Coordinates of C-alpha atoms and ligand atoms in Angstrom, one line a residue:
X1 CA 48.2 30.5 -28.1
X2 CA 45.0 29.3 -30.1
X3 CA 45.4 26.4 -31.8
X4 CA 42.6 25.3 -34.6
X5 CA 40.4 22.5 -33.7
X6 CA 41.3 19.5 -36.1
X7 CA 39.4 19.1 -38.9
X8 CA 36.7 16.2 -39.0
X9 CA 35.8 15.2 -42.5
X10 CA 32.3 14.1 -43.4
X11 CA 33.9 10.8 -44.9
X12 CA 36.3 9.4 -42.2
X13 CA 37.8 6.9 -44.6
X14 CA 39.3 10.0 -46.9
X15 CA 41.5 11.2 -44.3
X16 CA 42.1 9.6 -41.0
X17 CA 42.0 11.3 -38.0
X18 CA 44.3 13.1 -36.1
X19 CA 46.5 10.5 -33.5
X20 CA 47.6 11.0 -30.2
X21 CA 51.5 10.0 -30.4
X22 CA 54.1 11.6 -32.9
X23 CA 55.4 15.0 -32.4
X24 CA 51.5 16.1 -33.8
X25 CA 49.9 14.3 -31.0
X26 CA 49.7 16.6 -28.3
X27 CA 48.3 19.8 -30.9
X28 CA 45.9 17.5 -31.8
X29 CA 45.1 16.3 -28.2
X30 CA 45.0 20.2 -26.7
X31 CA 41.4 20.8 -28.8
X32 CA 39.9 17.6 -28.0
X33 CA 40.8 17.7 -24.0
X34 CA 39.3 21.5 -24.1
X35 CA 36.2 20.1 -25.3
X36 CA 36.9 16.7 -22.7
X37 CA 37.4 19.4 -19.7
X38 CA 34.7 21.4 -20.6
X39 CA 32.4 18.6 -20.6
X40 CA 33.7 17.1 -17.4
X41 CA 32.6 20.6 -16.4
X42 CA 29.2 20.7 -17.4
X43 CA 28.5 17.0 -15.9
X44 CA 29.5 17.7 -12.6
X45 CA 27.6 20.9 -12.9
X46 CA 24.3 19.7 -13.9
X47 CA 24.7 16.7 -11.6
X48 CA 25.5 18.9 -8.7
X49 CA 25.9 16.3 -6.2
X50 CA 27.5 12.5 -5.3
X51 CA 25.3 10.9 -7.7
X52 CA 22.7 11.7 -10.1
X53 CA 18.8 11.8 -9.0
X54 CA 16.6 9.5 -9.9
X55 CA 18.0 6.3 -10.0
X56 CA 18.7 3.7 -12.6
X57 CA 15.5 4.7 -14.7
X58 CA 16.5 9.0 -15.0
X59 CA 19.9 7.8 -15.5
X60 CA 19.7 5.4 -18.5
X61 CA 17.0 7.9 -20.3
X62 CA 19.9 10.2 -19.7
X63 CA 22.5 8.2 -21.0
X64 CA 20.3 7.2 -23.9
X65 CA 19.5 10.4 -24.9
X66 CA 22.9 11.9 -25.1
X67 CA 24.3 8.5 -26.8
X68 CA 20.8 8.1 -29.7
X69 CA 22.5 6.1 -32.5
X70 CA 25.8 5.1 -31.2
X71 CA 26.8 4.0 -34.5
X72 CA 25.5 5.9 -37.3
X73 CA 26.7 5.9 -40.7
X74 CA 27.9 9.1 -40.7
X75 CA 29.5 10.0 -37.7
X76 CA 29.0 12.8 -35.4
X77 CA 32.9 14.3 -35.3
X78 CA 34.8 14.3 -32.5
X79 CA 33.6 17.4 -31.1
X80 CA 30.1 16.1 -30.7
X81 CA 30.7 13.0 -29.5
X82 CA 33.2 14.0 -26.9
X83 CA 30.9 16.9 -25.7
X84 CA 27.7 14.6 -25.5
X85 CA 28.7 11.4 -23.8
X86 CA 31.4 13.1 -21.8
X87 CA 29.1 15.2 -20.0
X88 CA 26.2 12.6 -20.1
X89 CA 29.0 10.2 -17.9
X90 CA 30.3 13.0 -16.2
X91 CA 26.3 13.9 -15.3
X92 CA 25.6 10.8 -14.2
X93 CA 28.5 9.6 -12.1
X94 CA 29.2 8.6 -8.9
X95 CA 31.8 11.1 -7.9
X96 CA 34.5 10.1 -5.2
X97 CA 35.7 13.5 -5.2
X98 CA 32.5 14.7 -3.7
X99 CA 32.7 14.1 0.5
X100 CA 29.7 12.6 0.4
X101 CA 30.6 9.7 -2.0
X102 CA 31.9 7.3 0.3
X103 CA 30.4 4.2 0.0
X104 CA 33.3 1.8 -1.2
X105 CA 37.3 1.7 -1.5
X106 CA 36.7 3.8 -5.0
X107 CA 38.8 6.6 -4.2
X108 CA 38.9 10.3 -6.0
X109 CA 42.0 10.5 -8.3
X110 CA 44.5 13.0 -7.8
X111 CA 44.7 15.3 -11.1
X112 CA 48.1 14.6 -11.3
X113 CA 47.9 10.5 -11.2
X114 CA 45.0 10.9 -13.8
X115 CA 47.5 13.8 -16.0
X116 CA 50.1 10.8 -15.7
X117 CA 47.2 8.5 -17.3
X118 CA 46.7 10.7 -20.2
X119 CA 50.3 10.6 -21.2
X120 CA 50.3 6.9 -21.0
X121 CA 47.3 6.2 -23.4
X122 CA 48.6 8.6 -25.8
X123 CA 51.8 6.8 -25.9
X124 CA 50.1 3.4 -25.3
X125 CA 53.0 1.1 -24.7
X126 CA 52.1 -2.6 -24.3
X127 CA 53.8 -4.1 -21.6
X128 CA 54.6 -7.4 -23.1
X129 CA 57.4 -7.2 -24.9
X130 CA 60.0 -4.3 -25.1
X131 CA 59.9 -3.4 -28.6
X132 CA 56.6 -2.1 -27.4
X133 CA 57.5 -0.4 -24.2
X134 CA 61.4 0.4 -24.0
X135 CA 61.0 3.2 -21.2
X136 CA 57.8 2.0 -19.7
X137 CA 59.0 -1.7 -19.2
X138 CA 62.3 0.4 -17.6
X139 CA 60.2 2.2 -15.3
X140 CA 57.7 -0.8 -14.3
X141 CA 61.0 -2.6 -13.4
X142 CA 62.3 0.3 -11.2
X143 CA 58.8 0.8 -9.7
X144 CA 57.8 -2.5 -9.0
X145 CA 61.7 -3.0 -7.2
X146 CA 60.4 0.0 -4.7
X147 CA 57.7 -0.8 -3.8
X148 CA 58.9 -4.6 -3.1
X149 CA 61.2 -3.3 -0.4
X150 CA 58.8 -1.0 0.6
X151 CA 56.6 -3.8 1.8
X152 CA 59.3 -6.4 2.5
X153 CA 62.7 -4.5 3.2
X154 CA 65.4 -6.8 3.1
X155 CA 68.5 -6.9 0.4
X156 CA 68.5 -5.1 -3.1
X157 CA 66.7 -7.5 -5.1
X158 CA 65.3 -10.3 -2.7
X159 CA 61.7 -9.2 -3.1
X160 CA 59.7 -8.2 -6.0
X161 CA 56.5 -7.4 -7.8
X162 CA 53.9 -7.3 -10.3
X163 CA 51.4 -4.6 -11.6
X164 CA 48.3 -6.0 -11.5
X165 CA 44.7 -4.7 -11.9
X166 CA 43.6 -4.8 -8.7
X167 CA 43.4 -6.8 -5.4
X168 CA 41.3 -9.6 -7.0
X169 CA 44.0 -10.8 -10.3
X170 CA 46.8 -10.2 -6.9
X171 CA 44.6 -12.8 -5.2
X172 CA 44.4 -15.0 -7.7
X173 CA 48.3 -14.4 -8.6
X174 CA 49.2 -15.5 -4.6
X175 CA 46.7 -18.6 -5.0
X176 CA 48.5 -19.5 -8.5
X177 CA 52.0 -19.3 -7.1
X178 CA 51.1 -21.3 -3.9
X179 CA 49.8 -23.8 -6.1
X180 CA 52.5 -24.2 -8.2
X181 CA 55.0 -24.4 -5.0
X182 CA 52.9 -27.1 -3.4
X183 CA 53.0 -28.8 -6.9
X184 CA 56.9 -28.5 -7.4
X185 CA 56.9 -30.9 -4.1
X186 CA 54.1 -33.0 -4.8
X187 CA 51.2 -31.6 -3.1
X188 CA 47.8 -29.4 -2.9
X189 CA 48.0 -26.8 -1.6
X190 CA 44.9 -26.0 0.9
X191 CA 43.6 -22.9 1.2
X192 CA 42.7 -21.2 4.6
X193 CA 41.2 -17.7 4.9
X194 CA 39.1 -16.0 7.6
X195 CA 35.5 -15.7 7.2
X196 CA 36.1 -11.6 7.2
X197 CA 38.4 -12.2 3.6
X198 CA 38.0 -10.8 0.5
X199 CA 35.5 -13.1 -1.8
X200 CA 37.9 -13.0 -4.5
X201 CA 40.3 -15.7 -2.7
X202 CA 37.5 -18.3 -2.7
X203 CA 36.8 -17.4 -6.2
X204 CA 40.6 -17.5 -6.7
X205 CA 40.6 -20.9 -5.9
X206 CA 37.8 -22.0 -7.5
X207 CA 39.1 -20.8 -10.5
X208 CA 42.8 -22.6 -10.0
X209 CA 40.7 -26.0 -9.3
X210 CA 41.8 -26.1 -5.9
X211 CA 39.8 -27.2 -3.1
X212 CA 37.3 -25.5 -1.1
X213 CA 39.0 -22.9 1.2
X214 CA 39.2 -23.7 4.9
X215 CA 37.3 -20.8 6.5
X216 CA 39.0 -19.8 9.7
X217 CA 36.3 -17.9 11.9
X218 CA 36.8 -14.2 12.6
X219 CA 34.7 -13.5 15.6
X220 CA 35.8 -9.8 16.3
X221 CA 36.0 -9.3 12.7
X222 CA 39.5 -10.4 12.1
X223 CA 40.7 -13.5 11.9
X224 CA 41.3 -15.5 15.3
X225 CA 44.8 -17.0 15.8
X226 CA 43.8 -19.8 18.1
X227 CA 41.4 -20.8 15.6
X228 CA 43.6 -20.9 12.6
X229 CA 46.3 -22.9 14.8
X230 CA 43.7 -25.4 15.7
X231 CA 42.8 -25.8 11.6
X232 CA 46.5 -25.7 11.0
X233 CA 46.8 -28.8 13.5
X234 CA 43.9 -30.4 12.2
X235 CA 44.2 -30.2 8.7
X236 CA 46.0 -33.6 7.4
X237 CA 49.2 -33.0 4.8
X238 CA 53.0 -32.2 5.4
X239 CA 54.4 -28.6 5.9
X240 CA 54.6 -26.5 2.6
X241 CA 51.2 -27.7 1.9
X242 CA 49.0 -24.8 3.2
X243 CA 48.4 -21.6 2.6
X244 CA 46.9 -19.0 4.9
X245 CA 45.3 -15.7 3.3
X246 CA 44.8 -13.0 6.3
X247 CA 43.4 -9.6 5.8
X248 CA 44.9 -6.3 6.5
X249 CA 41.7 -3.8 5.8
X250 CA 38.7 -5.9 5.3
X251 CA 36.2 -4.7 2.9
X252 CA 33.6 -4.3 5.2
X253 CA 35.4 -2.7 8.5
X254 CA 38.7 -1.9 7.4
X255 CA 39.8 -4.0 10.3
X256 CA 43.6 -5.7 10.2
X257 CA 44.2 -9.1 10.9
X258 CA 46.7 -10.0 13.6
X259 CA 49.4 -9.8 11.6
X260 CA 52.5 -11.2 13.5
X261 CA 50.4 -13.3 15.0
X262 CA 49.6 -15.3 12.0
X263 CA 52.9 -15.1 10.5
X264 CA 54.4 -16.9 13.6
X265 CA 51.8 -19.6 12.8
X266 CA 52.5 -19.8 9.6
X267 CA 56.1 -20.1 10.7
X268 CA 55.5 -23.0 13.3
X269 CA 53.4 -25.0 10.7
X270 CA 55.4 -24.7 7.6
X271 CA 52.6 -22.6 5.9
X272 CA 52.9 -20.0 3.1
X273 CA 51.3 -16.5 4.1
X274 CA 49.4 -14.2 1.5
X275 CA 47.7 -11.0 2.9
X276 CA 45.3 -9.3 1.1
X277 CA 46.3 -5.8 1.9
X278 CA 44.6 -4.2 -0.6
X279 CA 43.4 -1.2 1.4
X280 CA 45.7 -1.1 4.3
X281 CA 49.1 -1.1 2.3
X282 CA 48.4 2.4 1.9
X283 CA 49.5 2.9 5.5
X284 CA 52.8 1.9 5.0
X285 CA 53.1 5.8 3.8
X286 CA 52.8 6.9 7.0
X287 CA 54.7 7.2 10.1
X288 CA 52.0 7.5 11.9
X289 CA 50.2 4.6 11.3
X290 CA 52.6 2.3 9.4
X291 CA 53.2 0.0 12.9
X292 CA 49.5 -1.1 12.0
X293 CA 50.7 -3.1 9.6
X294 CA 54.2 -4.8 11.9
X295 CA 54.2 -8.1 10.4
X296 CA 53.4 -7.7 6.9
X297 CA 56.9 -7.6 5.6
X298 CA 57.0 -11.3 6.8
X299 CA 54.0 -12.4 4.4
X300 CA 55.1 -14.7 1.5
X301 CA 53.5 -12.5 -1.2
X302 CA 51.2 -9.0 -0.5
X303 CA 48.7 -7.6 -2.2
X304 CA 48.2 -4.1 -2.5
X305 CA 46.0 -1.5 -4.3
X306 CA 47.0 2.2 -5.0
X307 CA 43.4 2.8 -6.8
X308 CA 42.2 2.5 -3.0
X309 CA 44.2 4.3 -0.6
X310 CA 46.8 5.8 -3.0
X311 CA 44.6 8.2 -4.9
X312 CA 45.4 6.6 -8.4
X313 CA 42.4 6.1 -11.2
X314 CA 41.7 1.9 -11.6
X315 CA 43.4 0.1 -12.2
X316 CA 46.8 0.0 -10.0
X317 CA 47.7 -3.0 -8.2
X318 CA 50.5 -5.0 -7.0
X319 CA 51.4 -7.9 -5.9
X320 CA 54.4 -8.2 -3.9
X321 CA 56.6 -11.3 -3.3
X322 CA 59.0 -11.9 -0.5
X323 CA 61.2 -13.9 -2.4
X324 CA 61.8 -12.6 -6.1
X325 CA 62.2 -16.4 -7.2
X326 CA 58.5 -17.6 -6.7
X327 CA 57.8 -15.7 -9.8
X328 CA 59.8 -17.8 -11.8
X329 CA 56.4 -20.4 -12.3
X330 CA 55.3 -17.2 -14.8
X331 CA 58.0 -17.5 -17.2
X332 CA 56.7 -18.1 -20.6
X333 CA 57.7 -18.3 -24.4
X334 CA 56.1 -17.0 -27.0
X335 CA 58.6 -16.4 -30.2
X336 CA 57.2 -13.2 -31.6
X337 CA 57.5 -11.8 -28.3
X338 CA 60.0 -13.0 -26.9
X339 CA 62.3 -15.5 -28.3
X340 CA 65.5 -17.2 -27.2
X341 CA 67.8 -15.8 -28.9
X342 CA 66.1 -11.9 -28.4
X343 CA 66.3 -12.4 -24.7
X344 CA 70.2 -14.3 -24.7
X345 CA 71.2 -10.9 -27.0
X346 CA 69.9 -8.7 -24.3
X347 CA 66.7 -7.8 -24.8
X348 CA 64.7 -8.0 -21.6
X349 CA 61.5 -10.3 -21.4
X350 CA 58.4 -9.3 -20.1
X351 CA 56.3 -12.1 -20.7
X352 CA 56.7 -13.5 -17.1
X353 CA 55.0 -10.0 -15.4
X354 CA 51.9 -11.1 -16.0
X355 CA 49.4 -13.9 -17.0
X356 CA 47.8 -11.1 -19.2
X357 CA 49.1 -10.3 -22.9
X358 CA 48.4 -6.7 -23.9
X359 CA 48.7 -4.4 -20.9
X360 CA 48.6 -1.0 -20.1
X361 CA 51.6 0.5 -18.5
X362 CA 49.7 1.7 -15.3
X363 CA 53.0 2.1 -13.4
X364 CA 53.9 5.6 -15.2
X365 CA 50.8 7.1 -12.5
X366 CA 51.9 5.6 -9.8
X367 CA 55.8 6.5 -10.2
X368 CA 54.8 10.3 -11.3
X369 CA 53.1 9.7 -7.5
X370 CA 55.6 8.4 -5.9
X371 CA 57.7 11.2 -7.0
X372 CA 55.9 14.1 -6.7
X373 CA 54.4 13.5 -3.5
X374 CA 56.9 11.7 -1.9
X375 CA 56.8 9.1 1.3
X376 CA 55.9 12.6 3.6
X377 CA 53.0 14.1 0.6
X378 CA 51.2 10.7 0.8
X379 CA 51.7 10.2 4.3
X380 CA 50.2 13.3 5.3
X381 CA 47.3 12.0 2.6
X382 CA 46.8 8.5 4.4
X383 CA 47.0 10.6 8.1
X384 CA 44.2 13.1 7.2
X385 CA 41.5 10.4 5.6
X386 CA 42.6 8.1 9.3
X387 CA 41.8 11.4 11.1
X388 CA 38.7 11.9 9.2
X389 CA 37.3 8.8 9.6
X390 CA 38.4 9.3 13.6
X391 CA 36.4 12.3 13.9
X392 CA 33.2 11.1 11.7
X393 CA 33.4 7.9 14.9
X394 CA 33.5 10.8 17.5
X395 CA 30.3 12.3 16.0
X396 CA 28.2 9.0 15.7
X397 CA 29.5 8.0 19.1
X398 CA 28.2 11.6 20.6
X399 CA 25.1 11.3 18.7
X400 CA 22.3 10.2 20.8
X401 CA 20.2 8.9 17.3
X402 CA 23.2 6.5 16.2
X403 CA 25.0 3.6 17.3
X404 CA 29.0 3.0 16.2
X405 CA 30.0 0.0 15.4
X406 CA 33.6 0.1 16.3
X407 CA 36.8 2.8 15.8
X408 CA 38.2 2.9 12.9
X409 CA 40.7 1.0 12.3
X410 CA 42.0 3.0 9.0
X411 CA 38.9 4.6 7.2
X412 CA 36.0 3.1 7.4
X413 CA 33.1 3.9 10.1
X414 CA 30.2 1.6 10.7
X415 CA 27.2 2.6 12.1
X416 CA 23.2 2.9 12.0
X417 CA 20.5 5.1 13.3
X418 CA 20.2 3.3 17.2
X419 CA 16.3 1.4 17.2
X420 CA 16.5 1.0 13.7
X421 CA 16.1 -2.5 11.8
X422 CA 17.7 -3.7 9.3
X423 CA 15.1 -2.8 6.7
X424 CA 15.2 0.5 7.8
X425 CA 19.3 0.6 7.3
X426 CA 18.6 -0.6 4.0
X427 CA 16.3 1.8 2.9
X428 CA 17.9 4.6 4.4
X429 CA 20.8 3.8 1.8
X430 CA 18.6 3.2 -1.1
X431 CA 17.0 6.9 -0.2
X432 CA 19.7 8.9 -0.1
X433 CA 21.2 6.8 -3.5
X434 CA 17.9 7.9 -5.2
X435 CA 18.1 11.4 -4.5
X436 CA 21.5 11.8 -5.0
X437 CA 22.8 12.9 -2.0
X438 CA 25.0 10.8 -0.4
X439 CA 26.8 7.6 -1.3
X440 CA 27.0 5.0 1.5
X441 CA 27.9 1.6 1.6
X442 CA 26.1 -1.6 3.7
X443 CA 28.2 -4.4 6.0
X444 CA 26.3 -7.2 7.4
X445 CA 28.4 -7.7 10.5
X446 CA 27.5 -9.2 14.0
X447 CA 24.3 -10.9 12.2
X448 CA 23.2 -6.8 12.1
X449 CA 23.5 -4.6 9.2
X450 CA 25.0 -1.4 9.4
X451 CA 26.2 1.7 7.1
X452 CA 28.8 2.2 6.1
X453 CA 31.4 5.2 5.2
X454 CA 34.7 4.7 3.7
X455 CA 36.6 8.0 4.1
X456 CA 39.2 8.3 1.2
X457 CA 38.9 11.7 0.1
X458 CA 41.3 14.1 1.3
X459 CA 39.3 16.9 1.1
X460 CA 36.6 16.2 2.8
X461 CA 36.3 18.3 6.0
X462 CA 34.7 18.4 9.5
X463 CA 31.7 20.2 7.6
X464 CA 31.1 17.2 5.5
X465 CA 31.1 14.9 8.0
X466 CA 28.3 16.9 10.1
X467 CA 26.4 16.8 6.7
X468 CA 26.4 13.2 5.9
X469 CA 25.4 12.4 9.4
X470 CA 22.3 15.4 9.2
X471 CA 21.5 13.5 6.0
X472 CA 20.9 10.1 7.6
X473 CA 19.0 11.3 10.1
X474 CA 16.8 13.0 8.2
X475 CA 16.0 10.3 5.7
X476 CA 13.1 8.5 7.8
X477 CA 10.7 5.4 6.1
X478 CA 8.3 7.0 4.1
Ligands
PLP501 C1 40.3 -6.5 1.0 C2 40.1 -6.5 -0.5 N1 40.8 -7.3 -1.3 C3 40.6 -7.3 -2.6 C4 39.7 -6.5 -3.2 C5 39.5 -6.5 -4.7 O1 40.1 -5.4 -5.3 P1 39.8 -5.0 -6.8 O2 38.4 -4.6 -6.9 O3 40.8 -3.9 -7.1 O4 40.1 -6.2 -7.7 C6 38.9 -5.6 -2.5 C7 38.0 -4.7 -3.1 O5 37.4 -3.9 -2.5 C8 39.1 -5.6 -1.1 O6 38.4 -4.8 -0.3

């Protein structure tokens, strides 16, 4: 059936425009997202590749040209304004649903995830307080309660979680808590993490005022037991005073701490254990390669990122906790959201599932997920980027021109043409980002500097692979 666009009127203040909730929502949505599709359409179309050509010049006269006065007195109508700067994005975007965009852990979102996404901003519930988000709040709770035993098993109830938006506020979250658990017996907390971690932890706590971390070195790339026992032994204060971060998926190599390792450290010295699991939670999915990750369910708190290896648009992260009672610390009043005697008459309080105010409920993506797909669907996902990434290491390792820095350990392949410097590794990236023809990422590791390509895109086949690598070696200093 064809519905009639909605009408735009020359003087927005004499009739508003259409919303997205209420029953009328959705009729007046269907026009608007034909227009949004088409666009979408039209981008990818004229862009015709990863990334646009040209470089950060071509695209900003782009983008300025499709935008020209971005607020006019008279406006445009939505039609215009969806159709022009939709496409101009959409035209110059990096795409992670191309093969050859796979330069960081941006993954391509799965049409349903991002379907999921649409529903949520039309409905826009705020997850701070119930009266906002009845159902949403209801399904955060049952969502964040999976995935808690997911990661930590255990009773009904011990662990828990938080949606967060992304690994860097669950970083900062883990460093917060440890803080206030040192502080609730006196102490400091001091922070150790592995010279392959995240730079959001130091950050973290820098921002929490706590002192500089302790790096532990991380010779092979992940962090080194013996060394972190030494710093554990060395490091003056009383049990319950530290707190080690370890890794599981660096940034870089995609490498995984010694998990079990660490957490018997941790247990020996009376430390608290974060990882930063960001990208290798994902492999909890899978039967395959969930043993990767033994250990983990012993962490104190977890961070993990389903906008990296669970296929979800940004933001959707989560911070796990062993113990549900460690979030207690992020209780917090505030009466017109939730006062006394609304929370002691039953009305539940959300105040305390986040330090932020206003939030979007990003759990309604990853539950529609969840369900659809199942533990097997996103296995099977998580098995066939892992056996990608496998076979791209095959083909630089049988490739007299390259050099491979290591298997992969989930996703990510390091390498670089062999004789090359690392000028030349540099430049070879900034080529093909220019042209727009492939999108790789850069590690400095070993004291050399290498390519890098993050495999998260399910789709990408054999083909692909044996085109990116054509692609490097054609792209020579000019
Ligand atoms: C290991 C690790 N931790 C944390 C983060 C930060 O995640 P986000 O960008 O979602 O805040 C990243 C980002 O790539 C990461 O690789």
């Amino acid at each position: 059936m064809l519905v009639a666009p909605p009408e735009y009127p020359e003087d927005p203040m004499s009739s508003p425009p259409p919303l997205a909730g209420g029953p009328q929502g959705p009729q007046a949505l269907r026009p608007l997202l034909e227009t949004t599709l088409n666009a979408l359409a039209e981008g990818a179309t004229e862009r015709d590749g990863p990334l646009p050509r040209g470089g950060p010049a071509a695209v900003e006269a782009r983008v300025r040209e499709a935008a020209g006065d971005l607020l006019p007195a008279q406006g445009t109508g939505a039609d215009d304004a969806l159709r022009t700067l939709v496409a101009a994005v959409a035209a110059g975007a990096a795409d992670p649903a191309n093969p050859l965009c796979a330069a960081h852990l941006h993954c391509p979102p799965l049409a349903l995830a991002t379907a999921a996404d649409l529903a949520a901003s039309a409905l826009n519930p705020s997850m701070d307080s119930w009266d906002q988000a009845p159902a949403a709040s209801a399904l955060e709770a049952l969502l964040t309660a999976t995935l808690a035993a997911e990661v930590h098993g255990g009773p009904p109830d011990a662990a828990d979680a938080l949606i967060t938006t992304g690994g860097t506020e669950s970083n900062q979250l883990a460093l917060l808590l440890a803080r206030e658990q040192a502080a609730a017996h006196g102490h400091h907390p001091h922070v150790l993490v592995g010279a392959n971690a995240h730079h959001s932890l130091r950050r973290a706590a820098w921002l929490l005022g706590l002192p500089e971390p302790v790096t532990v070195p991380a010779p092979a790339g992940v962090l080194d037991p013996a060394a972190l026992d030494e710093a554990l032994t060395e490091l003056p204060g009383p049990p319950g005073h530290f707190l080690v971060t370890a890794t599981a998926g660096t940034t870089d190599a995609g490498l995984i701490d010694p998990l079990t390792d660490i957490a018997d450290l941790c247990a020996t010295h009376g430390a608290r254990l974060h990882v930063d699991a960001a990208y290798g939670a994902g492999l909890l999915f899978s039967d395959v390669h969930k043993t990767k990750l033994h250990g983990l369910d012993r962490a104190d708190s977890v961070a993990l990122d389903l906008h990296k290896l669970g296929w979800q648009p940004a933001a959707a992260g989560v911070l796990t906790v062993r113990a549900a009672a460690d979030l207690d610390v992020l209780g917090h009043r505030a009466d017109y959201l939730n006062a006394d005697d609304d929370t002691e008459a039953g009305l539940p309080d959300l105040l305390g599932r986040s330090l932020r105010t206003t939030r979007r409920p990003d759990a309604l993506k990853i539950a529609v997920t969840l369900k659809a797909l199942g533990r097997t669907g996103l296995g099977a996902l998580v098995d066939q980027v892992c056996d990608r990434a496998r076979e791209f290491a095959d083909l630089v390792a049988a490739h007299p021109g390259f050099e491979l820095y290591d298997k992969p350990a989930i996703s990510t392949v390091l390498f670089r043409p062999a004789d090359a410097d690392d000028d030349h590794i540099a430049y070879v990236r900034r080529t093909l980002l220019t042209d727009g023809t492939a999108v790789l990422g850069r590690a400095q590791l070993d004291g050399r500097r290498w390519l890098k390509a993050t495999l998260l895109n399910p789709h990408t086949g054999p083909e692909d692979l044996a085109a990116l690598l054509t692609l490097v070696e054609g792209t020579s200093p000019r």
